[in-house]
C-alpha cells in the first residue's frame, strides 16, 4: 500500500506534509520489520533533501525500537550533519552512542536500559549502580572508541570522573568507632 501511495504521489500533486507523513510511516514500518536495506532505498529515492531530513528526524522522534533508532541516528549524522543545529547534533550523536552501548549488553537486559539510550552517561551510571561491572567495562570501551574526535556534550574525562566517583564510593566504609570502657 505504501508503494502504491508513493507511485500516486509521482503522478499527482500531493501536499508536502502528506508526502512527509506517508514516507515517515513507510520508513517506520520498514524499520519495525527490520528491513534496513529497503529503508535505506526508500530514503535514497526521495529527491528533496529537505523532505528526507524531515522524514528522518520525525521518525527518530517517534522513538522506534533500538535497531531503528540506531539506523536513523547513523543516517542523520552521515547525511545531514551540517543541516542540524549543534544541540540537535549532540542529541542525535548521544542517541547513536547510547544505542551502540545498548547493543553491547545482553539482549534480554536491553529493554531495562532502552529508556536511557539518548543519555549514555546516565546509562553508564545506572549500570554502575546495578553492579554490572562486566557490562560497564564493555560500555566504557565502546564509548571510548566512539568519542575519539567527537564533540557531543560529554568527553572521555566525564566518563573517567564518573568511574572514579563510583570507585571511591565502593571503597568507603562508613563505621562508627566504639569507645573503650575501662
Tab-separated table of C-alpha atoms in Angstrom:
chain	number	residue	atom	x	y	z
A	1	UNK	CA	0.000	0.000	0.000
A	2	UNK	CA	2.845	2.378	0.794
A	3	UNK	CA	4.427	1.779	-2.599
A	4	UNK	CA	1.092	2.384	-4.335
A	5	UNK	CA	0.725	5.667	-2.463
A	6	UNK	CA	4.280	6.594	-3.425
A	7	UNK	CA	3.504	5.947	-7.112
A	8	UNK	CA	0.337	8.018	-6.770
A	9	UNK	CA	2.467	10.842	-5.372
A	10	UNK	CA	4.600	10.792	-8.513
A	11	UNK	CA	1.553	11.069	-10.775
A	12	UNK	CA	-0.470	13.691	-8.910
A	13	UNK	CA	0.481	16.657	-6.756
A	14	UNK	CA	0.471	15.716	-3.078
A	15	UNK	CA	0.863	18.334	-0.315
A	16	UNK	CA	4.332	18.340	1.228
A	17	UNK	CA	3.061	17.420	4.718
A	18	UNK	CA	1.096	14.444	3.398
A	19	UNK	CA	4.141	13.264	1.463
A	20	UNK	CA	6.297	13.543	4.593
A	21	UNK	CA	3.701	11.640	6.652
A	22	UNK	CA	3.434	8.888	4.029
A	23	UNK	CA	7.187	8.373	3.772
A	24	UNK	CA	7.623	8.579	7.569
A	25	UNK	CA	5.019	5.873	8.152
A	26	UNK	CA	6.510	3.730	5.382
A	27	UNK	CA	10.012	4.175	6.807
A	28	UNK	CA	8.897	3.311	10.328
A	29	UNK	CA	7.075	0.244	9.006
A	30	UNK	CA	10.199	-0.976	7.197
A	31	UNK	CA	12.376	-0.326	10.239
A	32	UNK	CA	9.976	-2.132	12.575
A	33	UNK	CA	10.048	-5.092	10.186
A	34	UNK	CA	13.866	-4.992	10.389
A	35	UNK	CA	14.330	-4.333	6.668
A	36	UNK	CA	17.137	-1.768	6.841
A	37	UNK	CA	18.057	-2.244	3.185
A	38	UNK	CA	14.597	-1.255	1.929
A	39	UNK	CA	14.512	1.608	4.436
A	40	UNK	CA	17.776	2.931	3.015
A	41	UNK	CA	16.460	2.531	-0.540
A	42	UNK	CA	13.328	4.484	0.411
A	43	UNK	CA	15.406	7.355	1.796
A	44	UNK	CA	17.608	7.351	-1.313
A	45	UNK	CA	14.546	7.555	-3.595
A	46	UNK	CA	13.413	10.823	-2.020
A	47	UNK	CA	14.779	13.571	-4.225
A	48	UNK	CA	14.149	16.587	-1.975
A	49	UNK	CA	16.792	16.676	0.793
A	50	UNK	CA	14.526	18.835	2.987
A	51	UNK	CA	11.780	16.226	2.886
A	52	UNK	CA	14.287	13.434	3.533
A	53	UNK	CA	15.664	15.304	6.564
A	54	UNK	CA	12.157	15.937	7.923
A	55	UNK	CA	11.177	12.289	7.477
A	56	UNK	CA	14.324	11.020	9.186
A	57	UNK	CA	14.071	13.429	12.110
A	58	UNK	CA	10.352	12.840	12.651
A	59	UNK	CA	10.892	9.083	12.505
A	60	UNK	CA	13.655	9.313	15.105
A	61	UNK	CA	11.433	11.453	17.332
A	62	UNK	CA	8.819	8.652	17.291
A	63	UNK	CA	11.265	6.625	19.453
A	64	UNK	CA	11.270	3.437	17.379
A	65	UNK	CA	12.973	0.236	18.516
A	66	UNK	CA	16.700	0.033	19.227
A	67	UNK	CA	17.840	-1.043	15.757
A	68	UNK	CA	15.657	1.587	14.068
A	69	UNK	CA	16.914	4.362	16.375
A	70	UNK	CA	20.498	3.325	15.705
A	71	UNK	CA	19.897	3.274	11.934
A	72	UNK	CA	18.191	6.702	11.908
A	73	UNK	CA	20.800	8.364	14.144
A	74	UNK	CA	23.566	6.989	11.935
A	75	UNK	CA	21.767	8.092	8.741
A	76	UNK	CA	21.110	11.617	10.031
A	77	UNK	CA	24.700	12.033	11.185
A	78	UNK	CA	26.126	10.723	7.924
A	79	UNK	CA	23.867	12.664	5.517
A	80	UNK	CA	22.598	15.778	7.309
A	81	UNK	CA	25.320	16.676	9.820
A	82	UNK	CA	25.709	20.247	8.504
A	83	UNK	CA	21.920	20.805	8.366
A	84	UNK	CA	21.438	20.109	12.086
A	85	UNK	CA	21.785	22.585	14.925
A	86	UNK	CA	24.596	21.919	17.392
A	87	UNK	CA	22.138	20.883	20.107
A	88	UNK	CA	20.298	18.521	17.760
A	89	UNK	CA	23.627	17.108	16.545
A	90	UNK	CA	24.670	16.358	20.136
A	91	UNK	CA	21.277	14.781	20.834
A	92	UNK	CA	21.448	12.517	17.784
A	93	UNK	CA	25.070	11.534	18.400
A	94	UNK	CA	24.273	10.761	22.044
A	95	UNK	CA	21.400	8.559	20.876
A	96	UNK	CA	23.717	6.829	18.409
A	97	UNK	CA	26.286	6.177	21.143
A	98	UNK	CA	23.632	5.096	23.627
A	99	UNK	CA	22.176	2.634	21.146
A	100	UNK	CA	25.666	1.335	20.403
A	101	UNK	CA	26.240	0.804	24.147
A	102	UNK	CA	22.878	-0.957	24.421
A	103	UNK	CA	23.939	-3.320	21.674
A	104	UNK	CA	26.901	-4.404	23.850
A	105	UNK	CA	24.535	-5.527	26.626
A	106	UNK	CA	22.919	-8.963	26.725
A	107	UNK	CA	19.769	-8.931	24.596
A	108	UNK	CA	17.392	-9.772	27.451
A	109	UNK	CA	18.639	-6.805	29.502
A	110	UNK	CA	18.448	-4.149	26.793
A	111	UNK	CA	14.804	-3.386	27.478
A	112	UNK	CA	15.705	-2.338	31.050
A	113	UNK	CA	18.044	0.380	29.781
A	114	UNK	CA	16.367	1.380	26.497
A	115	UNK	CA	14.783	4.464	28.064
A	116	UNK	CA	18.311	5.762	28.690
A	117	UNK	CA	19.504	5.270	25.113
A	118	UNK	CA	19.729	9.016	24.480
A	119	UNK	CA	21.742	9.537	27.696
A	120	UNK	CA	24.794	7.262	27.579
A	121	UNK	CA	26.429	8.711	30.709
A	122	UNK	CA	23.275	8.155	32.733
A	123	UNK	CA	23.054	4.612	31.338
A	124	UNK	CA	26.640	4.017	32.421
A	125	UNK	CA	25.837	5.340	35.880
A	126	UNK	CA	22.771	3.080	36.107
A	127	UNK	CA	24.904	0.073	35.156
A	128	UNK	CA	27.397	1.030	37.864
A	129	UNK	CA	24.644	1.370	40.469
A	130	UNK	CA	23.280	-2.043	39.446
A	131	UNK	CA	26.755	-3.542	39.925
A	132	UNK	CA	27.003	-4.722	36.302
A	133	UNK	CA	30.783	-4.353	36.208
A	134	UNK	CA	31.362	-6.554	33.142
A	135	UNK	CA	28.724	-4.634	31.211
A	136	UNK	CA	30.267	-1.345	32.323
A	137	UNK	CA	33.654	-2.470	31.010
A	138	UNK	CA	32.177	-3.194	27.562
A	139	UNK	CA	30.195	0.062	27.605
A	140	UNK	CA	33.236	2.149	28.561
A	141	UNK	CA	35.342	0.540	25.853
A	142	UNK	CA	32.617	1.257	23.272
A	143	UNK	CA	32.225	4.864	24.423
A	144	UNK	CA	35.979	5.460	24.385
A	145	UNK	CA	36.131	4.253	20.773
A	146	UNK	CA	33.131	6.352	19.717
A	147	UNK	CA	34.221	9.535	21.479
A	148	UNK	CA	37.530	9.751	19.641
A	149	UNK	CA	37.351	13.015	17.707
A	150	UNK	CA	33.674	13.596	18.564
A	151	UNK	CA	32.127	16.600	20.244
A	152	UNK	CA	28.777	15.631	21.714
A	153	UNK	CA	28.396	17.306	25.079
A	154	UNK	CA	30.493	14.925	27.181
A	155	UNK	CA	34.050	13.683	26.994
A	156	UNK	CA	36.228	10.737	27.974
A	157	UNK	CA	37.169	12.736	31.094
A	158	UNK	CA	33.484	12.816	32.126
A	159	UNK	CA	33.385	9.016	31.872
A	160	UNK	CA	36.603	8.710	33.865
A	161	UNK	CA	35.244	11.084	36.537
A	162	UNK	CA	32.058	9.030	36.808
A	163	UNK	CA	34.054	5.819	37.189
A	164	UNK	CA	36.324	7.442	39.793
A	165	UNK	CA	33.332	8.674	41.767
A	166	UNK	CA	31.804	5.197	41.958
A	167	UNK	CA	35.149	3.547	42.661
A	168	UNK	CA	35.587	5.936	45.588
A	169	UNK	CA	32.088	5.135	46.863
A	170	UNK	CA	32.797	1.415	46.592
A	171	UNK	CA	35.874	1.796	48.782
A	172	UNK	CA	34.358	3.982	51.502
A	173	UNK	CA	33.343	2.043	54.599
A	174	UNK	CA	31.300	4.177	56.950
A	175	UNK	CA	31.556	2.941	60.529
A	176	UNK	CA	31.472	4.404	63.992
A	177	UNK	CA	34.374	3.990	66.350
A	178	UNK	CA	33.425	2.370	69.618
A	179	UNK	CA	34.858	3.797	72.773
A	180	UNK	CA	36.789	1.534	75.054
A	181	UNK	CA	35.467	1.481	78.525
A	182	UNK	CA	37.765	0.810	81.401
